[in-house]
Every structure is written in C-alpha cells, then in structure tokens.
Amino acid sequence: MPFLRCLVLLPLLILSTPVSAQTGLQAEVETLLAQAGSGTRFGLLVVDSAGREIVAIHPDERFQPASTTKLVTTAAAFALLPVNDPDASGGAVVRLEGQDVVLEGHGDARLSSAVDCTVDCLATLADAVAQRTRTVGDVIGDDRAFLDLRWSPGMGWNNIGTRSGAAVSALTLDDNQAVVRIAPGDIGATLRVEAPGLFALDNRTATVAQGAASVVLDRRPFDRTLHLRGAMPLGGAVVLRSVGLDDPAEGAAWRFRTMLEARGVQVRGTVRVRHRSDAGEPAEGAGVVIARLTPPPLAEDVRHTNKTSDNLHAELLLRRLGKGDIESGEKVVSALLVQAGVPRWSYSFADGSGMSTYNRVTPRAMVTFLRWASGQPWGAAWWATLPVGGVDGTLSRRFRDGPLAGRLTAKTGTLAGTHALAGTLQAASGAVLTFAFFAGDAPAEARPVPVMDAALALLAARN
C-alpha cells in the first residue's frame, strides 16, 4: 500500500506516545483489518519492551494458532533438551537378535538413505551389518521408543499421506516420504514408473509424441496402490513425486533390506515391524548392538523446524520432550507455559506442530510466552532459529519489499480459514515490539494476510 511507505517518512513520537495517539493507531489498524472483508475474526496484541500495550484487538479470545504452535514446542526443546550437544540419545541403532537384524529408532528426525548422505546415514548402519555377517533372517523395523500414535488428534484426514501430514514414528527415515520416479516410455506405452516395492502400481498413463505433461499420482490413505493417470511426451523431463508412508517403521525396514542386499547380505526372511501400543511395553530390543548413530546437535534440527515449519520434526520434538507420546509431551510443555506465567485457561494444545484443529491460544498468552522466552539464557539462540521477514524460511517472500525487510522475526501459521504470525519487529524508532496476530474463521474468498502485513508495517512506522 503506497500510503504505508509515506508513513515511514513522517516524524515519529519516540519517547512517550499519548494515550489518544495510541487509541487513534488502534482505530487505524482496525480500519485496515476491515479490508479483509466480512467474516474473519482477528486477534492482535502488540507490546513494547516494557510490556505496555500498543494495540490490543480481542487479546483474550482463543484462536487456532496453526504452526505458531511450533514456537512453544521448539522453545521447550531449547529449555529442556541438551540441544547443543551431539544427539547421543536420538540416533538409530542396529542390533542382531539371533539371525534377525533390527533397525531401532529413538526419535531422530534426520536419518537419511540418500545416495549423497554424509551425516546421519542409514548406509553407515548397513555397512556395519555387512561387515559383521553375510546372512540375516528377518529385517525388523522397531519404533517402540514412542507409542504408536502416528497422527495427532484433530488433524485433517486429507493431510494423511502428504508431506504436511507425514506419519510420526520413532524410526523416521527420509522424512517418512518415498520417492516415485516417473519418466516417458515408448510412444503408445505406459510411462516408466519406479516406486518402492511396498506399493503396487495402477498405471493408466501413456507416452505421447508431443504435448504437455499431465501426470496425476493419487494415493489414498492406507492404500498400498499408487494410482497414476495422464500422459507425458517422448523426451519429457523426469518427474519426481513424494509419497507419504503410513507405517514409517516398515518403510525404513524395507529400505534397509534393499541396502543390505546391495552390499551382498542375503536376507532369508521377511520385513516386519515392532510397534508399542501401550506405555508398559518395552521400548528397546535385546540382542547385540552392532552400531549406533549419533546425529548432530538438536539445535540444528530446531532451526530447520522453525525456518521451514516442518510438522514432522516438531512432532518428534514433542514426543522426545515427554515419554514418547503426545500426552506426556504436552504435560511438559504446559508446565513450561505455567512457569512463563501463562494462565492455563488461555491455551489448549493437542500436538506439537499446529496441524491439530483442537489447538487454541490467546494473543496475550502467546505474547506473554514470547517475552518470557526472550529473557531465558537460551532465548537469543532460540530466536535465531525463527524466520526473518524478506530474508529466509517461510517469510522469505513476505515483507521483502517493505520497511520490515530484515526487521521482523516471527513464526508463521496457516490452516484452512486460519492465518497466524507471532514474534518481534523492529519499529522505525529502533524499538523492539513483541506481537501475536491471528486471523480465524476466514471465508475462502477473504485475503487476511495482506492486511495483517500492512497493519504490522503501520505499527512499525508509528512507533
């Protein structure tokens, strides 16, 4: 909005803004938000470094926080987990139990089977087995370090199988996604499809002489068949698609089997899994430990989680905060919120990522928590993991061309009908303001994000 650029050039009242001026600013913000159209419910609280309210719009109403939930989860990780040390407790382990080989996960989010992997690699464990034995029985994926609760209560079923709704498991490999490679075949023939052996193919595609590629891959939740439709021209570019795994432990064990066989290890048995459905069940296996991975410090993973808003990684952090399940993790998070002075009625969390539609928080609760976190010994390091407006992460394209470029640090959040942003911004005066901004119940035709961003630019210009 052009008039906002003009506002930055106006003389600023820096020292003590009269109450009447702040009342006028709130009215201007409310006028801006009205441009989103009817139906959207806004909540906003902005405070200065002393905690004085600058703008307060429904600050004590509860809103869906969406992915700003990750602020609480990742701050708890910094507060309660040894995030700066090598992740000795989270790494995957490989055991031999008689003739069977067991791949055992402990909550690490970064285990990779990529060909170019250099750190935290499944290949390291496969090499260890190949050096120990040339024949194994079954290959077992063991994720009993966590309860078998793969999706959070309140998460939309339509997200199951997508990257946003990846199944959660203590044995996580390649973000619990499998890659499907699609390439043209001979003219008139179906496309060439390379997919993990876990899936059957329903391939109703065609290779054509010319034209645009129109390939659709569909996998319904809990369906082991990949359904492909469409066409691709001869000489067309290879298409890579990610497919979510409903049972990550099985997927990891299957991939481990292929890597063992590639190293000349004969697998005489089958791929199977071990899950834990009850807190009283054993969380670890027996047998002989052959190798154990020690991933890099968790602080690196927290940075990835916040910058990219990675739901799976946030959910794994929540379970590691507790006893391997959502409920115990949430009790730990709630205790931290109480320590921060956040009233218990002002929030409800059912997951660690924000995908659950059951989550609720007030703007005041979020601002209270953010200000408390800023004063903790780990606060500065944690703030550095968040996206910066116009610079990186989920904010790389927002605020890029305005006065808040590089001057706003915040976590985004988006669900159907919900948009959220919470963090800090540097005003024109140099003052740092803490804010929590929520738009809920937004109709499909509403566009709340542009007016939210304009409101924050206005607040920065006038303080």
Coordinates of C-alpha atoms in Angstrom, one line a residue:
M1 CA 0.0 0.0 0.0
P2 CA 1.6 3.3 -1.1
F3 CA 0.4 5.3 1.9
L4 CA 2.4 3.0 4.3
R5 CA 5.6 4.0 2.6
C6 CA 4.8 7.6 3.3
L7 CA 4.1 6.9 6.9
V8 CA 7.7 5.8 7.4
L9 CA 8.9 9.3 6.5
L10 CA 6.6 11.1 9.0
P11 CA 8.1 12.5 12.2
L12 CA 7.9 9.9 15.0
L13 CA 6.9 10.4 18.6
I14 CA 9.5 8.1 20.2
L15 CA 9.6 8.8 23.9
S16 CA 6.1 8.8 25.2
T17 CA 3.2 8.4 22.8
P18 CA 0.0 9.9 24.3
V19 CA -3.0 7.5 25.0
S20 CA -5.0 9.4 22.5
A21 CA -2.4 8.7 19.8
Q22 CA -2.4 5.0 20.6
T23 CA -6.2 5.0 20.5
G24 CA -6.0 6.5 17.1
L25 CA -3.5 4.0 16.0
Q26 CA -5.7 1.1 17.1
A27 CA -8.6 2.6 15.1
E28 CA -6.3 2.8 12.0
V29 CA -5.3 -0.8 12.5
E30 CA -8.9 -1.9 12.8
T31 CA -9.8 0.0 9.6
L32 CA -7.1 -1.8 7.8
L33 CA -8.2 -5.2 9.0
A34 CA -11.8 -4.5 7.9
Q35 CA -10.4 -4.5 4.3
A36 CA -10.1 -8.3 4.6
G37 CA -13.9 -8.5 4.2
S38 CA -16.7 -9.8 6.4
G39 CA -16.4 -13.0 8.5
T40 CA -12.7 -13.0 9.5
R41 CA -12.1 -12.8 13.3
F42 CA -8.9 -11.0 14.2
G43 CA -6.9 -11.2 17.4
L44 CA -3.8 -8.9 17.9
L45 CA -1.7 -7.9 20.8
V46 CA 1.4 -5.7 20.4
V47 CA 3.5 -4.6 23.4
D48 CA 6.8 -2.7 23.8
S49 CA 9.9 -3.8 25.6
A50 CA 8.3 -2.8 29.0
G51 CA 5.2 -4.8 28.3
R52 CA 3.0 -1.7 27.6
E53 CA 0.1 -2.4 25.2
I54 CA 0.3 -0.5 21.9
V55 CA -2.6 -2.2 20.2
A56 CA -5.0 -4.8 21.6
I57 CA -7.7 -6.4 19.5
H58 CA -9.5 -9.3 21.2
P59 CA -6.3 -10.1 23.0
D60 CA -8.0 -12.6 25.4
E61 CA -10.1 -14.5 22.8
R62 CA -8.8 -18.0 21.9
F63 CA -7.7 -18.7 18.3
Q64 CA -6.3 -21.6 16.4
P65 CA -2.5 -21.0 16.4
A66 CA -1.7 -23.2 13.5
S67 CA 2.1 -23.5 13.1
T68 CA 2.8 -20.8 15.6
T69 CA 2.3 -23.8 17.9
K70 CA 5.9 -24.6 17.0
L71 CA 7.1 -21.6 19.0
V72 CA 6.1 -23.3 22.2
T73 CA 7.4 -26.8 21.1
T74 CA 10.8 -25.6 20.0
A75 CA 11.3 -23.3 22.9
A76 CA 10.6 -26.2 25.2
A77 CA 13.2 -28.2 23.4
F78 CA 15.8 -25.4 24.0
A79 CA 14.8 -25.1 27.6
L80 CA 14.7 -28.8 28.5
L81 CA 16.7 -30.9 26.0
P82 CA 20.5 -30.8 25.5
V83 CA 20.2 -29.1 22.1
N84 CA 23.8 -28.0 21.8
D85 CA 25.3 -31.4 22.3
P86 CA 25.6 -34.3 19.8
D87 CA 22.3 -36.1 19.8
A88 CA 23.5 -39.2 21.6
S89 CA 20.1 -40.4 22.7
G90 CA 18.1 -39.9 19.5
G91 CA 20.2 -41.8 16.9
A92 CA 19.1 -45.1 15.2
V93 CA 20.6 -48.4 16.4
V94 CA 21.1 -51.7 14.6
R95 CA 21.0 -54.9 16.5
L96 CA 21.4 -58.6 15.8
E97 CA 18.8 -60.8 17.6
G98 CA 19.9 -64.3 16.6
Q99 CA 19.7 -64.3 12.8
D100 CA 17.4 -61.3 12.6
V101 CA 18.6 -57.7 12.2
V102 CA 16.7 -55.0 14.0
L103 CA 16.7 -51.3 12.9
E104 CA 15.7 -49.4 16.0
G105 CA 14.7 -45.7 16.1
H106 CA 14.8 -43.3 19.0
G107 CA 13.2 -40.2 17.6
D108 CA 15.9 -38.7 15.4
A109 CA 14.2 -36.8 12.6
R110 CA 17.2 -36.6 10.2
L111 CA 18.2 -40.2 9.3
S112 CA 18.8 -40.4 5.6
S113 CA 19.2 -43.0 2.9
A114 CA 20.1 -40.5 0.2
V115 CA 23.0 -41.6 -2.1
D116 CA 24.9 -38.4 -1.3
C117 CA 24.3 -38.6 2.5
T118 CA 27.4 -37.7 4.6
V119 CA 25.9 -37.3 8.1
D120 CA 23.4 -39.5 10.0
C121 CA 23.2 -42.0 7.2
L122 CA 21.4 -45.4 7.1
A123 CA 24.3 -46.6 4.9
T124 CA 26.6 -46.4 8.0
L125 CA 24.4 -49.0 9.7
A126 CA 24.1 -51.2 6.6
D127 CA 27.9 -51.2 6.3
A128 CA 28.2 -52.3 9.9
V129 CA 25.9 -55.3 9.3
A130 CA 27.7 -56.2 6.1
Q131 CA 31.0 -56.3 7.9
R132 CA 29.5 -58.5 10.7
T133 CA 27.5 -61.1 8.7
R134 CA 26.6 -62.1 5.2
T135 CA 23.3 -63.7 6.0
V136 CA 20.3 -62.4 8.1
G137 CA 16.8 -63.7 8.7
D138 CA 14.1 -61.1 9.1
V139 CA 14.7 -57.3 8.8
I140 CA 12.7 -55.7 11.6
G141 CA 11.8 -52.0 11.9
D142 CA 11.4 -51.2 15.6
D143 CA 9.8 -47.8 16.7
R144 CA 8.8 -48.8 20.2
A145 CA 10.7 -45.9 21.7
F146 CA 7.5 -44.0 21.0
L147 CA 3.9 -45.0 21.4
D148 CA 2.3 -45.9 18.1
L149 CA 0.4 -42.6 17.6
R150 CA 1.3 -41.6 14.1
W151 CA -1.1 -38.7 13.7
S152 CA -2.3 -36.1 16.1
P153 CA -5.9 -35.8 17.2
G154 CA -7.7 -33.0 15.3
M155 CA -5.5 -33.2 12.2
G156 CA -7.5 -33.2 8.9
W157 CA -7.7 -36.7 7.4
N158 CA -6.9 -35.2 4.0
N159 CA -3.4 -34.4 5.2
I160 CA -2.6 -38.0 5.8
G161 CA -0.1 -39.2 3.2
T162 CA 1.1 -35.7 2.4
R163 CA 4.4 -34.1 3.4
S164 CA 2.4 -31.8 5.7
G165 CA 0.8 -34.7 7.5
A166 CA 3.6 -37.2 7.5
A167 CA 3.2 -40.1 9.9
V168 CA 5.2 -39.8 13.1
S169 CA 7.4 -42.6 14.2
A170 CA 10.5 -43.1 16.5
L171 CA 12.0 -44.7 13.4
T172 CA 11.9 -41.9 10.9
L173 CA 13.8 -42.1 7.6
D174 CA 13.8 -39.6 4.7
D175 CA 11.1 -37.6 6.4
N176 CA 8.9 -40.7 6.1
Q177 CA 8.4 -40.0 2.4
A178 CA 9.1 -42.3 -0.5
V179 CA 10.1 -41.0 -3.9
V180 CA 8.4 -42.1 -7.1
R181 CA 10.2 -41.6 -10.4
I182 CA 8.1 -41.1 -13.5
A183 CA 9.6 -41.0 -17.0
P184 CA 8.4 -41.4 -20.6
G185 CA 8.5 -44.8 -22.2
D186 CA 8.0 -45.7 -25.8
I187 CA 5.3 -43.9 -27.8
G188 CA 1.9 -45.5 -27.0
A189 CA 3.3 -47.4 -24.0
T190 CA 2.7 -46.5 -20.3
L191 CA 5.1 -44.3 -18.6
R192 CA 8.1 -45.9 -16.8
V193 CA 7.4 -45.7 -13.0
E194 CA 10.0 -46.6 -10.3
A195 CA 8.4 -46.9 -6.9
P196 CA 9.3 -48.6 -3.6
G197 CA 8.4 -52.3 -3.5
L198 CA 6.0 -51.5 -0.7
F199 CA 3.5 -50.3 -3.3
A200 CA 1.6 -51.8 -6.1
L201 CA 1.0 -49.7 -9.3
D202 CA -2.2 -49.0 -11.1
N203 CA -0.5 -47.4 -14.1
R204 CA -3.0 -46.0 -16.6
T205 CA -0.7 -43.5 -18.3
A206 CA 0.6 -43.1 -21.8
T207 CA 3.7 -41.8 -23.6
V208 CA 2.7 -39.5 -26.4
A209 CA 4.6 -37.9 -29.3
Q210 CA 4.2 -34.3 -28.2
G211 CA 2.2 -32.1 -25.8
A212 CA 2.3 -31.0 -22.2
A213 CA 2.8 -33.5 -19.3
S214 CA -0.3 -34.1 -17.3
V215 CA 0.6 -36.8 -14.9
V216 CA -1.5 -37.3 -11.7
L217 CA -0.4 -39.6 -8.9
D218 CA -3.0 -40.4 -6.3
R219 CA -2.5 -42.5 -3.1
R220 CA -5.5 -42.8 -0.8
P221 CA -4.7 -43.1 2.9
F222 CA -3.8 -46.7 3.9
D223 CA -3.9 -47.8 0.3
R224 CA -0.9 -49.7 -0.9
T225 CA -1.6 -49.0 -4.5
L226 CA -0.3 -45.9 -6.4
H227 CA -2.8 -44.8 -9.0
L228 CA -1.3 -42.9 -11.9
R229 CA -3.2 -41.2 -14.7
G230 CA -2.3 -38.8 -17.6
A231 CA 0.3 -38.6 -20.3
M232 CA 3.9 -37.4 -20.9
P233 CA 5.6 -36.6 -24.2
L234 CA 8.5 -38.5 -25.5
G235 CA 11.7 -36.8 -24.3
G236 CA 9.8 -35.1 -21.4
A237 CA 11.6 -34.4 -18.2
V238 CA 11.6 -36.9 -15.4
V239 CA 9.0 -36.2 -12.7
L240 CA 9.7 -37.0 -9.0
R241 CA 6.9 -37.2 -6.6
S242 CA 6.9 -37.8 -2.8
V243 CA 4.5 -40.4 -1.3
G244 CA 3.8 -40.5 2.4
L245 CA 4.3 -43.8 4.3
D246 CA 1.5 -44.9 6.6
D247 CA 3.9 -47.1 8.5
P248 CA 7.3 -45.4 8.6
A249 CA 9.0 -48.3 10.6
E250 CA 8.0 -50.7 7.8
G251 CA 9.2 -48.3 5.2
A252 CA 12.6 -47.9 6.9
A253 CA 13.0 -51.6 7.3
W254 CA 12.2 -52.2 3.6
R255 CA 14.7 -49.6 2.6
F256 CA 17.3 -51.1 5.0
R257 CA 16.7 -54.5 3.4
T258 CA 17.5 -53.1 -0.1
M259 CA 20.7 -51.5 1.2
L260 CA 21.8 -54.8 2.9
E261 CA 21.2 -56.7 -0.3
A262 CA 23.1 -54.2 -2.3
R263 CA 26.0 -54.9 0.0
G264 CA 25.8 -58.7 -0.6
V265 CA 23.9 -59.6 2.5
Q266 CA 21.4 -62.4 1.9
V267 CA 18.1 -61.7 3.6
R268 CA 16.4 -65.1 4.1
G269 CA 13.3 -63.8 6.0
T270 CA 10.8 -61.0 5.6
V271 CA 10.4 -57.4 6.5
R272 CA 8.3 -56.9 9.7
V273 CA 7.8 -54.2 12.4
R274 CA 7.5 -53.8 16.1
H275 CA 5.2 -51.1 17.5
R276 CA 4.3 -50.1 21.0
S277 CA 0.6 -49.6 21.7
D278 CA 0.9 -49.4 25.5
A279 CA 3.2 -47.4 27.8
G280 CA 4.1 -50.5 29.7
E281 CA 5.6 -52.3 26.8
P282 CA 9.4 -52.4 26.4
A283 CA 10.8 -49.5 24.4
E284 CA 14.1 -51.2 23.3
G285 CA 15.1 -54.5 22.0
A286 CA 17.6 -57.1 23.2
G287 CA 20.4 -58.8 21.3
V288 CA 23.8 -57.4 20.3
V289 CA 24.2 -53.8 19.3
I290 CA 26.3 -53.6 16.1
A291 CA 26.3 -49.9 15.5
R292 CA 24.7 -46.7 16.8
L293 CA 24.4 -43.3 15.1
T294 CA 25.0 -40.0 16.9
P295 CA 23.2 -37.2 14.9
P296 CA 24.3 -33.6 15.0
P297 CA 23.0 -31.3 17.8
L298 CA 19.3 -30.8 18.0
A299 CA 19.7 -27.1 17.8
E300 CA 20.3 -27.6 14.0
D301 CA 17.1 -29.5 13.7
V302 CA 15.1 -26.9 15.7
R303 CA 16.4 -24.3 13.2
H304 CA 15.2 -26.4 10.3
T305 CA 11.8 -27.0 12.1
N306 CA 11.1 -23.3 12.6
K307 CA 12.6 -21.9 9.4
T308 CA 10.7 -24.4 7.2
S309 CA 7.7 -25.1 9.5
D310 CA 8.4 -28.8 9.4
N311 CA 5.5 -30.6 11.0
L312 CA 7.0 -34.0 11.4
H313 CA 10.2 -32.7 13.1
A314 CA 8.1 -30.6 15.5
E315 CA 6.0 -33.7 16.4
L316 CA 9.1 -35.7 17.0
L317 CA 10.4 -33.0 19.3
L318 CA 7.2 -33.0 21.3
R319 CA 7.4 -36.8 21.9
R320 CA 11.0 -36.5 22.9
L321 CA 10.1 -33.9 25.5
G322 CA 7.8 -36.4 27.1
K323 CA 7.8 -40.2 27.3
G324 CA 7.4 -40.9 23.6
D325 CA 3.8 -39.8 23.3
I326 CA 1.7 -36.7 22.8
E327 CA 0.1 -36.6 26.2
S328 CA 3.3 -36.7 28.3
G329 CA 4.9 -34.2 25.9
E330 CA 2.0 -31.8 26.3
K331 CA 2.3 -32.0 30.1
V332 CA 5.9 -30.9 29.8
V333 CA 5.0 -28.0 27.5
S334 CA 2.1 -27.0 29.8
A335 CA 4.4 -26.9 32.8
L336 CA 6.8 -24.6 30.9
L337 CA 3.9 -22.3 30.0
V338 CA 2.8 -22.1 33.6
Q339 CA 6.4 -21.3 34.5
A340 CA 6.2 -18.5 32.0
G341 CA 3.1 -17.0 33.7
V342 CA 0.6 -18.1 31.1
P343 CA -2.8 -18.8 32.5
R344 CA -4.0 -22.4 32.0
W345 CA -7.3 -21.4 30.5
S346 CA -5.7 -19.4 27.8
Y347 CA -4.3 -22.3 25.7
S348 CA -5.0 -25.8 24.7
F349 CA -2.6 -27.9 22.6
A350 CA -3.2 -31.3 21.1
D351 CA 0.1 -31.6 19.1
G352 CA 3.5 -30.0 18.7
S353 CA 3.2 -28.8 15.1
G354 CA -0.1 -26.9 14.9
M355 CA -1.8 -29.2 12.4
S356 CA -4.4 -30.1 15.0
T357 CA -7.6 -28.0 14.8
Y358 CA -8.1 -28.6 18.5
N359 CA -5.3 -26.2 19.4
R360 CA -6.2 -22.8 20.9
V361 CA -4.3 -19.9 22.3
T362 CA -5.0 -16.2 23.1
P363 CA -2.8 -13.4 21.7
R364 CA -1.9 -12.4 25.2
A365 CA -0.8 -15.9 26.2
M366 CA 1.5 -16.1 23.2
V367 CA 3.0 -12.6 23.8
T368 CA 3.5 -13.5 27.5
F369 CA 5.3 -16.6 26.5
L370 CA 7.5 -14.9 23.9
R371 CA 8.6 -12.2 26.3
W372 CA 9.4 -14.8 28.9
A373 CA 11.4 -16.8 26.4
S374 CA 13.4 -13.7 25.4
G375 CA 14.7 -13.5 29.0
Q376 CA 15.9 -17.0 29.3
P377 CA 19.6 -18.0 28.9
W378 CA 18.7 -19.9 25.7
G379 CA 16.4 -17.2 24.4
A380 CA 18.7 -15.5 21.9
A381 CA 19.8 -18.8 20.4
W382 CA 16.2 -19.9 20.1
W383 CA 15.1 -16.6 18.5
A384 CA 17.8 -17.1 15.9
T385 CA 16.1 -20.3 14.6
L386 CA 13.0 -18.3 13.5
P387 CA 12.3 -17.0 10.0
V388 CA 13.2 -13.4 9.2
G389 CA 10.9 -11.3 7.1
G390 CA 12.1 -10.9 3.5
V391 CA 15.2 -13.0 4.2
D392 CA 14.6 -16.7 4.8
G393 CA 12.3 -19.6 5.7
T394 CA 8.6 -19.2 5.4
L395 CA 9.0 -15.4 5.5
S396 CA 11.4 -15.2 2.6
R397 CA 8.8 -13.6 0.3
R398 CA 6.8 -11.7 2.9
F399 CA 7.9 -8.2 3.9
R400 CA 10.7 -8.4 1.3
D401 CA 9.9 -5.0 -0.4
G402 CA 8.8 -3.1 2.6
P403 CA 10.2 -1.4 5.7
L404 CA 10.1 -4.6 7.7
A405 CA 12.5 -6.5 5.5
G406 CA 15.1 -8.0 7.8
R407 CA 13.4 -6.3 10.8
L408 CA 10.7 -8.8 11.6
T409 CA 11.4 -12.2 13.2
A410 CA 8.4 -14.4 13.6
K411 CA 6.8 -17.8 13.1
T412 CA 4.0 -18.2 10.5
G413 CA 1.0 -20.4 10.7
T414 CA -1.6 -21.4 8.2
L415 CA -4.6 -23.8 8.2
A416 CA -7.9 -23.7 6.3
G417 CA -9.5 -20.4 7.5
T418 CA -6.6 -19.6 9.8
H419 CA -3.6 -17.4 9.4
A420 CA -1.2 -16.6 12.2
L421 CA 2.1 -14.7 12.8
A422 CA 3.9 -14.2 16.1
G423 CA 7.3 -12.8 17.0
T424 CA 9.0 -9.4 17.2
L425 CA 9.5 -6.5 14.9
Q426 CA 11.8 -3.5 15.0
A427 CA 9.9 -0.2 14.7
A428 CA 11.1 2.9 12.9
S429 CA 12.4 4.3 16.2
G430 CA 14.5 1.2 16.8
A431 CA 12.2 -0.1 19.5
V432 CA 11.5 -3.8 19.5
L433 CA 7.8 -4.8 19.7
T434 CA 6.5 -8.2 20.5
F435 CA 3.3 -9.3 18.9
A436 CA 0.9 -12.2 18.3
F437 CA -1.5 -11.8 15.3
F438 CA -4.3 -14.3 14.5
A439 CA -7.0 -14.4 11.8
G440 CA -9.6 -17.0 12.4
D441 CA -12.7 -18.3 10.6
A442 CA -11.6 -16.6 7.4
P443 CA -14.0 -17.2 4.5
A444 CA -12.5 -18.8 1.4
E445 CA -12.7 -15.5 -0.5
A446 CA -11.1 -13.5 2.3
R447 CA -7.5 -12.3 2.0
P448 CA -6.4 -11.6 5.6
V449 CA -2.6 -11.9 5.1
P450 CA -2.0 -8.7 3.1
V451 CA -3.9 -6.6 5.6
M452 CA -2.2 -8.2 8.5
D453 CA 1.2 -7.4 6.9
A454 CA 0.0 -3.8 6.2
A455 CA -1.1 -3.4 9.8
L456 CA 2.3 -4.6 11.1
A457 CA 4.0 -2.1 8.7
L458 CA 1.8 0.7 10.1
L459 CA 2.7 -0.3 13.6
A460 CA 6.4 -0.2 12.8
A461 CA 6.1 3.2 11.1
R462 CA 4.2 4.8 14.0
N463 CA 6.4 3.5 16.9

